[in-house]
Coordinates of C-alpha atoms and ligand atoms in Angstrom, one line a residue:
X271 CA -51.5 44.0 -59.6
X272 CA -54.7 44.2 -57.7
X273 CA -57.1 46.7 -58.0
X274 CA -56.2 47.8 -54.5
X275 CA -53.0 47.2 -55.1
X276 CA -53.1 49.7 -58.0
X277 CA -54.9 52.1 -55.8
X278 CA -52.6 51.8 -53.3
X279 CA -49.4 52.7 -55.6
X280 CA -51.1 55.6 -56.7
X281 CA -51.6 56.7 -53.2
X282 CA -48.0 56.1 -52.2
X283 CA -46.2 57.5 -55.0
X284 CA -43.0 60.2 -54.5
X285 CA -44.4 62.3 -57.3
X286 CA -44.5 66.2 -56.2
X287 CA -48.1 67.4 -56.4
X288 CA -48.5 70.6 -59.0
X289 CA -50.4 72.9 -57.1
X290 CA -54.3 73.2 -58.5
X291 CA -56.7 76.9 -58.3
X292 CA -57.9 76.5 -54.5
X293 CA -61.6 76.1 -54.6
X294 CA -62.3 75.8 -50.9
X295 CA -62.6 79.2 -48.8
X296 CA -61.6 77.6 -45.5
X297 CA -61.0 74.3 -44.3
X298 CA -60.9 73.7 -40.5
X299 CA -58.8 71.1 -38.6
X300 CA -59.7 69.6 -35.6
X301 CA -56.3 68.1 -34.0
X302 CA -52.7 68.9 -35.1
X303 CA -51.2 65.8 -34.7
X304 CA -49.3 63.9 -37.2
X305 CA -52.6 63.3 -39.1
X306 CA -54.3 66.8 -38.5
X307 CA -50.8 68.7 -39.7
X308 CA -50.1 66.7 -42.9
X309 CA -54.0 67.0 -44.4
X310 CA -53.3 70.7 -43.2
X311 CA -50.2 70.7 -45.8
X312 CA -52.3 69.4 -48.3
X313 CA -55.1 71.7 -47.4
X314 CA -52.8 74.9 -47.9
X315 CA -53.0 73.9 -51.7
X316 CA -56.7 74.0 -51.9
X317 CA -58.0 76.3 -49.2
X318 CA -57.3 80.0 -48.9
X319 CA -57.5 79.4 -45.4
X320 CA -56.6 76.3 -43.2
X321 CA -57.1 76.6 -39.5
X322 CA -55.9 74.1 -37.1
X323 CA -57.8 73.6 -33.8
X324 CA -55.8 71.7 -31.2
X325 CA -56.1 71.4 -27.1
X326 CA -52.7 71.2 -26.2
X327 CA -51.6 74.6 -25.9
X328 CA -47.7 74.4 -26.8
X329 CA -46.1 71.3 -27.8
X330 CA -42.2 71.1 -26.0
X331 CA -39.4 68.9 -26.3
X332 CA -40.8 65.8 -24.8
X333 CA -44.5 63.8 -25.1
X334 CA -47.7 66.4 -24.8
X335 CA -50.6 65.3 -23.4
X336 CA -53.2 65.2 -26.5
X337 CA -50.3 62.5 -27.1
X338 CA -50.1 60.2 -24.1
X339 CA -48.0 57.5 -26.7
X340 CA -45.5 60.0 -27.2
X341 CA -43.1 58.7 -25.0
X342 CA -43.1 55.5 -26.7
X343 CA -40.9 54.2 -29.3
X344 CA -42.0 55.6 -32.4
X345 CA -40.8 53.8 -36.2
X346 CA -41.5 55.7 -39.0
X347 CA -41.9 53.4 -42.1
X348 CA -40.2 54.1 -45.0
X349 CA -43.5 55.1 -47.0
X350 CA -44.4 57.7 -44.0
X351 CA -40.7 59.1 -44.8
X352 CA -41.4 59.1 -48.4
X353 CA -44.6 61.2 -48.0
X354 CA -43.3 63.7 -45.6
X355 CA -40.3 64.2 -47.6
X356 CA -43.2 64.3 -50.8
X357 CA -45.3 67.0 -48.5
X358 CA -42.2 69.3 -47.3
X359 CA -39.4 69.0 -49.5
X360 CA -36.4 69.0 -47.8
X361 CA -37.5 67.1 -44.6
X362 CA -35.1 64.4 -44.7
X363 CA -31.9 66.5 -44.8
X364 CA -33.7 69.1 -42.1
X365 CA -34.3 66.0 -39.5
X366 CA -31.0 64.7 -39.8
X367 CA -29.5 68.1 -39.4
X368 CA -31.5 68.6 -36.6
X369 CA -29.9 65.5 -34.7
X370 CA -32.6 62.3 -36.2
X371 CA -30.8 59.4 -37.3
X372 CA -30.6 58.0 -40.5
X373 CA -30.0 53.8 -40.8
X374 CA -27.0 52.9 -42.8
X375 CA -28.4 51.5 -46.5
X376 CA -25.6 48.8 -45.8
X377 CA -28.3 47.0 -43.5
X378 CA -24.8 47.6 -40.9
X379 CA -26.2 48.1 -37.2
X380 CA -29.3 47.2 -37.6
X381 CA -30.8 43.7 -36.5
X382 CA -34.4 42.0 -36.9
X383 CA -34.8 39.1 -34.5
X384 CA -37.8 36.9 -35.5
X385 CA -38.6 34.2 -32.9
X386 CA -35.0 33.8 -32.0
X387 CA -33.0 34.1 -35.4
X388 CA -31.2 36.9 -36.7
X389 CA -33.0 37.3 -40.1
X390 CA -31.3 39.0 -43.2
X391 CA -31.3 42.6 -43.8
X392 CA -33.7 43.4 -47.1
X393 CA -31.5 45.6 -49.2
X394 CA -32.3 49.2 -48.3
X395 CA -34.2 50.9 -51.7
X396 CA -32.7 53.6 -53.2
X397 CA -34.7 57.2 -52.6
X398 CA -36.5 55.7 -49.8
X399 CA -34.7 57.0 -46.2
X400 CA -35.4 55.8 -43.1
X401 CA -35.2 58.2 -40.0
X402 CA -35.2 57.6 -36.6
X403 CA -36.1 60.3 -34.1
X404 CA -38.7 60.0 -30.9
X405 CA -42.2 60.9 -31.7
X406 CA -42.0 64.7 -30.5
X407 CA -39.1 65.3 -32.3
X408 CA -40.8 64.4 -35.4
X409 CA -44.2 65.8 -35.1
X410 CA -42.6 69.2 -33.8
X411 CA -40.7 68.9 -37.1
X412 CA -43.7 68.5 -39.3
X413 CA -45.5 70.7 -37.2
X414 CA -43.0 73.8 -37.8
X415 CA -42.9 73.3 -41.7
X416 CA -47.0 72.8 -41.8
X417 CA -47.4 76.1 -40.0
X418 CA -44.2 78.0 -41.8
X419 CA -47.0 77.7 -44.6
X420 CA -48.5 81.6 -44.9
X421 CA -52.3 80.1 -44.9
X422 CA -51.9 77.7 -42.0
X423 CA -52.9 79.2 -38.6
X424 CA -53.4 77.2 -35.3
X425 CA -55.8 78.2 -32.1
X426 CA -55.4 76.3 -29.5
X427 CA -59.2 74.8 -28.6
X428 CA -61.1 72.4 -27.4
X429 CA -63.5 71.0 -30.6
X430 CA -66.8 69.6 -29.4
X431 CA -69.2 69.8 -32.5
X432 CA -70.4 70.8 -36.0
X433 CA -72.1 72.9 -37.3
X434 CA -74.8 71.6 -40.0
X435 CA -77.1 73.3 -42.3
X436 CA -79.2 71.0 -44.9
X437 CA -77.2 67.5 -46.2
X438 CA -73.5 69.7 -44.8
X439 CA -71.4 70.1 -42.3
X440 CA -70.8 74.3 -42.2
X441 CA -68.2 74.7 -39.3
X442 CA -67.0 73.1 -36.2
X443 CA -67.5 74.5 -32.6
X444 CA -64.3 74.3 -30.2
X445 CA -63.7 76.1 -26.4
X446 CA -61.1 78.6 -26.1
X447 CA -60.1 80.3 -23.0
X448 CA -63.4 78.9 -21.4
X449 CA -65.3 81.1 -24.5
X450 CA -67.7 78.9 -27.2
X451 CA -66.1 79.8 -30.7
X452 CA -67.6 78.5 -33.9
X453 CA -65.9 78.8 -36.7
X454 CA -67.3 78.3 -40.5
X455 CA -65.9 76.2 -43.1
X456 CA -66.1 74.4 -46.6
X457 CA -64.5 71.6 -45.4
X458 CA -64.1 70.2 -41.8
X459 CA -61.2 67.6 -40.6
X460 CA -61.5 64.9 -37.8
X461 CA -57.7 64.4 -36.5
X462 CA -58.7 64.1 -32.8
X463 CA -57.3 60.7 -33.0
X464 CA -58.7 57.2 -31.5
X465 CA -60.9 58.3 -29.7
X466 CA -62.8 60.8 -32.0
X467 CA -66.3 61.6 -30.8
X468 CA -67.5 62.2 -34.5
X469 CA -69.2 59.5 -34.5
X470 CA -71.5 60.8 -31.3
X471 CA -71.7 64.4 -32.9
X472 CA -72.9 63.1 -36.4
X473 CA -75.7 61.0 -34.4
X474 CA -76.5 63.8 -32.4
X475 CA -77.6 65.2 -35.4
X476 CA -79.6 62.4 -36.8
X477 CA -76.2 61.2 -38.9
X478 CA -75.7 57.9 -39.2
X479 CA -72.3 56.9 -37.3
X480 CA -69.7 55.2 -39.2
X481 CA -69.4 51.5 -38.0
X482 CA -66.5 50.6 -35.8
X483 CA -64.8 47.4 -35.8
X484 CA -62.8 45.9 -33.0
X485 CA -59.7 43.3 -32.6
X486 CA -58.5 42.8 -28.9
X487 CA -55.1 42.9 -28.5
X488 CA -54.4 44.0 -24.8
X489 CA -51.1 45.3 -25.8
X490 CA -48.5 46.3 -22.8
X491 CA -45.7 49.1 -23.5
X492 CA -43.0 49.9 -21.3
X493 CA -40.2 52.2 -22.8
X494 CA -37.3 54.4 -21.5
X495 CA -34.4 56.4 -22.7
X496 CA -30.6 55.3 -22.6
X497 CA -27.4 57.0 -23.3
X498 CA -26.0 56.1 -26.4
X499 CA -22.7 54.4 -25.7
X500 CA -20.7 52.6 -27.9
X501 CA -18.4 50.4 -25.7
X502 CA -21.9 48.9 -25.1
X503 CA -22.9 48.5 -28.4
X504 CA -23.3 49.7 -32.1
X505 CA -26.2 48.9 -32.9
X506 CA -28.9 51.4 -34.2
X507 CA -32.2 49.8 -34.7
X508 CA -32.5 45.7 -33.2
X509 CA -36.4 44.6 -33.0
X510 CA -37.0 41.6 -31.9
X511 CA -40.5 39.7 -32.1
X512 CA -41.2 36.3 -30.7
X513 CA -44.5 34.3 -31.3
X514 CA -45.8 33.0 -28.2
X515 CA -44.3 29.3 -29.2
X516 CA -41.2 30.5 -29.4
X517 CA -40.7 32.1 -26.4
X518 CA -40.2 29.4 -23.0
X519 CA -43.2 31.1 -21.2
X520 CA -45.1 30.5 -24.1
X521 CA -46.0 34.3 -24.3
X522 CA -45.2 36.8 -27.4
X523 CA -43.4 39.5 -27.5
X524 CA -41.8 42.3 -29.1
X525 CA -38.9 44.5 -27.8
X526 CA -37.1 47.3 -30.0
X527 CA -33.9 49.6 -29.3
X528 CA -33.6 52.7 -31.6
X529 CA -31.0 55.4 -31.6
X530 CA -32.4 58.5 -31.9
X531 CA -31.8 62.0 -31.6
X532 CA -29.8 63.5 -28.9
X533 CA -27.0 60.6 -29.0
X534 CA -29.6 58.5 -26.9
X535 CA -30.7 55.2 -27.5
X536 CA -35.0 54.7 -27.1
X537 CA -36.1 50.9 -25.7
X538 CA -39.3 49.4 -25.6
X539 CA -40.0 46.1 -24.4
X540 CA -44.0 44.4 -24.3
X541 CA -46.0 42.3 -23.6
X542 CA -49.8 40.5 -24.3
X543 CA -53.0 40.7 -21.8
X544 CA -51.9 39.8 -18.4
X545 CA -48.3 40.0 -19.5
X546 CA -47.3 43.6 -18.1
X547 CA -44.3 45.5 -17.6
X548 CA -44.4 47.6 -15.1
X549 CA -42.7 51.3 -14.5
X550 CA -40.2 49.9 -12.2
X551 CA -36.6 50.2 -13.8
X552 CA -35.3 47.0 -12.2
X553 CA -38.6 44.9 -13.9
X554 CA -37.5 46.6 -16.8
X555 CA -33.6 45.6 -17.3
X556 CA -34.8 41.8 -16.0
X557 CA -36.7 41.4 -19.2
X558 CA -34.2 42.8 -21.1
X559 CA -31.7 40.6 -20.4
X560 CA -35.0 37.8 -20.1
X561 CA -36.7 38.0 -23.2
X562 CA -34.3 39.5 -25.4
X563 CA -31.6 39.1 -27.3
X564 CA -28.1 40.0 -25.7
X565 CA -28.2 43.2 -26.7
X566 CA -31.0 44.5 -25.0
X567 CA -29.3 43.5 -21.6
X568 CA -26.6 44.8 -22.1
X569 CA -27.7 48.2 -22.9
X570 CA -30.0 48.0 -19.9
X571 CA -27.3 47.0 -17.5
X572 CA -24.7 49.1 -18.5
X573 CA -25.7 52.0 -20.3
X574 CA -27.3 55.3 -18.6
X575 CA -30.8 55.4 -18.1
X576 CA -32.2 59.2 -18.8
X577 CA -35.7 58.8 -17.8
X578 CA -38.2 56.9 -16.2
X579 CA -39.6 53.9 -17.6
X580 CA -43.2 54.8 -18.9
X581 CA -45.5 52.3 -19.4
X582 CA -48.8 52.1 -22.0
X583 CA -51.7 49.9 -22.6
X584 CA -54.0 49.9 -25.6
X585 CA -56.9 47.7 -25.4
X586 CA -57.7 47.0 -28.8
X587 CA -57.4 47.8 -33.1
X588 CA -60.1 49.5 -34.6
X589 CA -61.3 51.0 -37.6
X590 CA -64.3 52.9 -38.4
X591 CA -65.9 52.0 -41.9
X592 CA -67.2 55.8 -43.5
X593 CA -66.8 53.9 -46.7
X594 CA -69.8 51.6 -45.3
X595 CA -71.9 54.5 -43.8
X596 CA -74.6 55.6 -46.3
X597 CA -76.0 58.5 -45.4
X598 CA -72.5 61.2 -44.6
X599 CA -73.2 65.0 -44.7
X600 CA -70.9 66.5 -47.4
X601 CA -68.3 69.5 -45.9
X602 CA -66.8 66.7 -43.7
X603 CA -63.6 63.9 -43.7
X604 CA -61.4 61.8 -40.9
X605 CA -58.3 61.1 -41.1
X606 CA -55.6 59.0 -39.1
X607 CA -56.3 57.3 -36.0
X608 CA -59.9 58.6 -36.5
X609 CA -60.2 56.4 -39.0
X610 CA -58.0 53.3 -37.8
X611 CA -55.4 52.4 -35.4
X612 CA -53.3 49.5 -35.3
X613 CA -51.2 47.6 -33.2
X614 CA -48.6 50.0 -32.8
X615 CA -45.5 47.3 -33.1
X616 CA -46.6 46.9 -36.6
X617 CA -45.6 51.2 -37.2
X618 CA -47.9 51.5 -38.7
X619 CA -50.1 54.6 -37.5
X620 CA -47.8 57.6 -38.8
X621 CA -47.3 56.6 -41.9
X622 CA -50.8 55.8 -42.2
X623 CA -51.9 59.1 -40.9
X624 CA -49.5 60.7 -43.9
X625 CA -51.1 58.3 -47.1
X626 CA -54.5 59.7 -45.6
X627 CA -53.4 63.2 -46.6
X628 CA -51.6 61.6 -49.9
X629 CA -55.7 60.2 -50.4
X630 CA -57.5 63.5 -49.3
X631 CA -55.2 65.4 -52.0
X632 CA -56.2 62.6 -54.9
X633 CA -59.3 63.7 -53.9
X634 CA -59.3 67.2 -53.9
X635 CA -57.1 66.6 -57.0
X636 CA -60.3 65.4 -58.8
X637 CA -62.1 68.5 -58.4
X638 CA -64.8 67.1 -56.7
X639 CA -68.3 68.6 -55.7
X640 CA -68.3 69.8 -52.3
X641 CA -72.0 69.6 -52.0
X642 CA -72.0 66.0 -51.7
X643 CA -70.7 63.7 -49.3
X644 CA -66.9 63.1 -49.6
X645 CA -67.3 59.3 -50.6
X646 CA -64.4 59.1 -53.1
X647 CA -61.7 60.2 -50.2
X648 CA -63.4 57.6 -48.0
X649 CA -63.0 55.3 -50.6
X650 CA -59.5 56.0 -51.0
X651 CA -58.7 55.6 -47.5
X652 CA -60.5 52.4 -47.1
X653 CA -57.0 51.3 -49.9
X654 CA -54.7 52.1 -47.0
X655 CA -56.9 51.0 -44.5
X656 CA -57.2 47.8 -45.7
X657 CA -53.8 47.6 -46.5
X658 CA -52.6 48.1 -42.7
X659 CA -55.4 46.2 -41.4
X660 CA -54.9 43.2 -43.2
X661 CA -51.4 42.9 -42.2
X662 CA -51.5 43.7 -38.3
X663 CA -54.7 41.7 -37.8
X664 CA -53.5 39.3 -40.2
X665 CA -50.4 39.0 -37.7
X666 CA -52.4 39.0 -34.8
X667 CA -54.6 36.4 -34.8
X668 CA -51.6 34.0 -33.9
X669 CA -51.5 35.7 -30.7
X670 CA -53.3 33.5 -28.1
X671 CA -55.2 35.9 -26.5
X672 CA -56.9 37.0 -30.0
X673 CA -59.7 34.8 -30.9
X674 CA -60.9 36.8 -34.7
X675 CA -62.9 37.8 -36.5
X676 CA -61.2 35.9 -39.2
X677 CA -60.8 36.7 -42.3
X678 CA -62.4 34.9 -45.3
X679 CA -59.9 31.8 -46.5
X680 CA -57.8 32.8 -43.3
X681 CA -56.1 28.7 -43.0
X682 CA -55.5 29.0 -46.6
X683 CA -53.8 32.9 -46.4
X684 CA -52.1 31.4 -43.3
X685 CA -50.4 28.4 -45.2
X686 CA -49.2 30.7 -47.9
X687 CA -47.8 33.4 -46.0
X688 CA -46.4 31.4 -43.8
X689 CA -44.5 30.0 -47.4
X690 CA -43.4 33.6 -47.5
X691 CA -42.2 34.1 -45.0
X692 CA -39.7 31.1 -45.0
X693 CA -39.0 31.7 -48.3
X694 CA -37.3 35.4 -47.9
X695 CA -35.4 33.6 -45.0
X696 CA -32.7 32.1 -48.2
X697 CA -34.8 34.2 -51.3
X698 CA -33.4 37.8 -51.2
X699 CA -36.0 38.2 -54.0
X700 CA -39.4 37.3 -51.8
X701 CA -37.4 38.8 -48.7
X702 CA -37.4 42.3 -50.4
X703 CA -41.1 42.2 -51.6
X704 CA -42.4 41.3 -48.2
X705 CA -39.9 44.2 -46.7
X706 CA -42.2 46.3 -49.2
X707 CA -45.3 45.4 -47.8
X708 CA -44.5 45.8 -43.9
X709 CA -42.7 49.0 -44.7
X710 CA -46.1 50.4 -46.7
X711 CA -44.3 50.9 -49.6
X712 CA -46.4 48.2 -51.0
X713 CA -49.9 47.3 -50.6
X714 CA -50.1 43.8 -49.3
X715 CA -51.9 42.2 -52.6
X716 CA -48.7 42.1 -54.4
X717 CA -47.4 39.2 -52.3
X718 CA -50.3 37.2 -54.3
X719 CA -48.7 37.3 -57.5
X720 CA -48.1 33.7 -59.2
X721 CA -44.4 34.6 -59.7
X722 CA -44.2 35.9 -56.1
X723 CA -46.4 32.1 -54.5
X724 CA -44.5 30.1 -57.4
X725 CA -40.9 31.0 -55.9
X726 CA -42.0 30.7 -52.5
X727 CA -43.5 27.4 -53.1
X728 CA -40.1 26.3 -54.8
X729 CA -38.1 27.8 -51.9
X730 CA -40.0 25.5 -49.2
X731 CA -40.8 22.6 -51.2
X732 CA -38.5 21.6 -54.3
X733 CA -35.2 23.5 -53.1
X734 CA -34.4 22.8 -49.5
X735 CA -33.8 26.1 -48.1
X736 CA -29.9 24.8 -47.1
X737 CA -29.4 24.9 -50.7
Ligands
FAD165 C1 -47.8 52.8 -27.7 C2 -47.9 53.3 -29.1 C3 -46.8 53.2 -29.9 C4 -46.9 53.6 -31.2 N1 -45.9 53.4 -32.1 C5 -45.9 53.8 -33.3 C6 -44.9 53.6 -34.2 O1 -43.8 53.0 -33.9 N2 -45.0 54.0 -35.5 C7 -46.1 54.7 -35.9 O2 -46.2 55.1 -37.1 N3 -47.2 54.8 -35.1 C8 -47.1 54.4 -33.9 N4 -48.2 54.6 -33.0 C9 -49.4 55.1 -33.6 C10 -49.3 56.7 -33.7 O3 -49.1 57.2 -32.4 C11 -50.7 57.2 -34.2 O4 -51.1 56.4 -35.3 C12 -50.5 58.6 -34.7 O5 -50.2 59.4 -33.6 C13 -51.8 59.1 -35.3 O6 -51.9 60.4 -35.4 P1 -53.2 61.2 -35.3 O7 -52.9 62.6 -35.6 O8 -54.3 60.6 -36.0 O9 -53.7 61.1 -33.7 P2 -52.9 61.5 -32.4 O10 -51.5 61.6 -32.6 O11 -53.5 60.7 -31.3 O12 -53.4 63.0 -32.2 C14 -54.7 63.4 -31.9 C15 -54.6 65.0 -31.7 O13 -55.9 65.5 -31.6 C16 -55.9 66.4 -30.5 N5 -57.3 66.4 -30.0 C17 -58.0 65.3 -29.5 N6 -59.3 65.7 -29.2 C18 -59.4 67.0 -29.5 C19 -60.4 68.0 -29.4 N7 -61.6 67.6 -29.0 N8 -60.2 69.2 -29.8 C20 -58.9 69.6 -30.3 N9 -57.9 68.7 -30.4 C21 -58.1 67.4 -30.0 C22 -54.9 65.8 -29.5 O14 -54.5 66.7 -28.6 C23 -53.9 65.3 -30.5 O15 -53.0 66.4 -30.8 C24 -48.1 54.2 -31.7 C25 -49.2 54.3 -30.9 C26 -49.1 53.8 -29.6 C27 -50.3 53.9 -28.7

């Protein structure tokens, strides 16, 4: 394995965390999202106090709007499972008894379409569940057992600063009820999501502001709710993703149908740059039964539809480099989307947002110095980072629309994984290892192996894959 490979699995792991002799006072939280709530958890073990700051006032049932993706289909990959489960003990069994979904490890009702075939089923791992549930119902979930936790406390605020005193951050400044309120800390969190203004507030006060780096992807979202029904179908989870020469339009696109909680089945369908499905319902069952296999049709012609069909654009990936910035007050870390968001179809941003936390407690793990700059957490987060990046950018630069940056070697990484992927068409063996890598269980490095290239190689090019 790879260095960050290595890394990586360290970050990842199941292993329960002993709890260490807090040596932070209090740590403050700006956003209590998916991101802000799980470094909160990890927090708890190292603060005596944690307080989350968050401008939503009450999350409900459905999407809040510090989330405006809510009401999208959420995935969570099986490595985000694996930490929250590693974070709250217990979660699994308390989602599904509150109504989430769990896939059957059989691989039965559930379908990946790639560019028009019907690809196998990886064997489900042992230990590793996958749950399906909407994105409110999950965060609400994580945000109940994160503030069960007796040191956890949350305000409801606006954050717009820090506080600094020497080379450190001291506290953050947030609005409440129209009042300025600045509260003190050992360590602040960014969790305000993609479109942090850290960067702005560290400049403000002669910082230097991480570096941000771009990929177009003019993605287009369109999802709405149907009534689980099984005389239409059985199936739980069918994605379907089509390159844009595989499709007759010539234009990619990715569509997904979930069942989730409340006996309801969640459907997105999407599309690239000009390519935009609208809000209208009608638009929306057309390219259903248009650009998708059967199944997505039918459940749009014939099942109930239980809400309007909300639609979502996000303009770009991005990821902003603290590992790169050299001159970073100490007292301070980001985590999640503040860091880096993907192209959502890839899942990735959760489960991201949950190996952060898994990085900021290695960190605060190695008893670190809180007079200095937190570069070893950055450095740790760059490993999942990387990881995500690599494979959604990766991914996207065969979009037509997305013209780089390339990667170094990118024609050479582009033959071989293009190898890989034909091989774990008829290879169960290099099927499950890249399952592991878009799932984040693995980083992925470990495709590079020679044993890994050497059986794909044999797959495509000695064995004919109807052998
Ligand atoms: C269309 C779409 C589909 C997606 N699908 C998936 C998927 O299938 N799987 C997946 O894993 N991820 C998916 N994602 C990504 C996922 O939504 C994010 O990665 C995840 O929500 C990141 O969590 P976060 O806590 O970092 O940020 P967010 O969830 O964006 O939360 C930021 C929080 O900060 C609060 N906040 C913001 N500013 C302030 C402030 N100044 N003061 C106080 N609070 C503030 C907000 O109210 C909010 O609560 C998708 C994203 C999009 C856009």
């Amino acid at each position: 394995m790879t260095g960050a490979a290595k890394r990586f699995a360290q970050i990842s792991t199941a292993s329960p965390v002993k709890p260490p002799t807090r040596s932070l006072r209090r740590a403050v939280v700006l956003g209590g999202s998916m991101a802000g709530l799980t470094a909160a958890r990890v927090l708890s073990d190292h603060a005596d106090e944690v307080l989350v700051v968050e401008r939503d006032e009450s999350a409900g049932e459905g999407p809040r709007p510090g989330v405006p993706q809510g009401s999208q289909v959420h995935a969570l990959l099986p490595a985000g499972a694996v930490q929250l489960e590693r974070w709250f003990p217990g979660f699994v069994d308390e989602a599904v008894a509150a109504g989430a979904v769990t896939l059957p490890p059989d691989g039965a009702r559930v379908q990946l379409w790639v560019n028009g075939d019907l690809r196998p089923n990886a064997p489900a791992e042992r230990d590793v569940p996958v749950l399906v549930t909407t994105r409110p119902f999950l965060e609400n979930l994580v945000r109940a057992r994160t503030l069960a936790l007796p040191n956890v406390t949350q305000v409801p605020g606006r954050a717009w600063g820090l506080e600094f005193s020497g080379s450190r951050v001291t506290g953050a400044r947030y609005t409440r009820d129209g009042d300025t309120e600045l509260v003190e800390a050992d360590l602040v969190v960014d969790a305000t999501g993609r479109a942090s203004r850290l960067g702005d507030w560290l400049e403000e006060a002669g910082w230097e502001r991480p570096p941000m780096r771009r990929m177009p992807i003019k993605l287009n979202y369109a999802t709405a709710l149907f009534a689980y029904d099984e005389t239409v179908s059985d199936q739980w989870s069918v994605i379907s993703q089509s390159g844009a020469a595989f499709t007759p339009d010539g234009r990619a696109r990715i569509g997904g149908v979930l069942r989730v909680e409340g006996n309801r089945w969640i459907m997105l369908v999407s599309g690239y740059a000009d390519d935009r499905p609208s809000s209208d319902p009608s638009e929306f069952r057309t390219r259903c039964k248009r650009d998708f296999p059967d199944v997505f049709g039918a459940i749009a012609e014939k099942a109930r539809m239980l809400s309007d069909v909300v639609t979502y654009h996000q303009a770009d990936s991005r990821r902003r480099d603290f590992h790169a910035v050299t001159r970073f007050p100490a007292g301070l870390v980001a985590v999640g989307d503040a860091v880096a968001s993907f192209n959502p179809v890839y899942g990735q941003g959760m489960t991201s947002a949950a190996l952060h936390a898994s990085c900021l407690s290695h960190y605060l793990m190695s008893s670190p110095d809180h007079n200095h700059p937190a570069t070893e957490y950055f450095q740790l987060t760059r490993v999942v980072v990387d990881a995500a990046w690599q494979l959604s950018t990766f991914a996207d630069l065969e979009l037509p629309h997305v013209n780089g940056p390339y990667p170094p070697a990118y024609r050479m990484i582009r033959w071989l994984s293009g190898k890989i992927f034909q091989a774990s068409l008829t290879d169960p063996s290099v099927n499950q290892r890249l399952a592991r890598t878009t799932t984040m269980l693995a980083h992925p490095n470990t495709l590079a192996t020679p044993t890994t290239l050497a059986r794909a190689l044999w797959r495509t090019t000695v064995r004919r894959p109807s052998e």
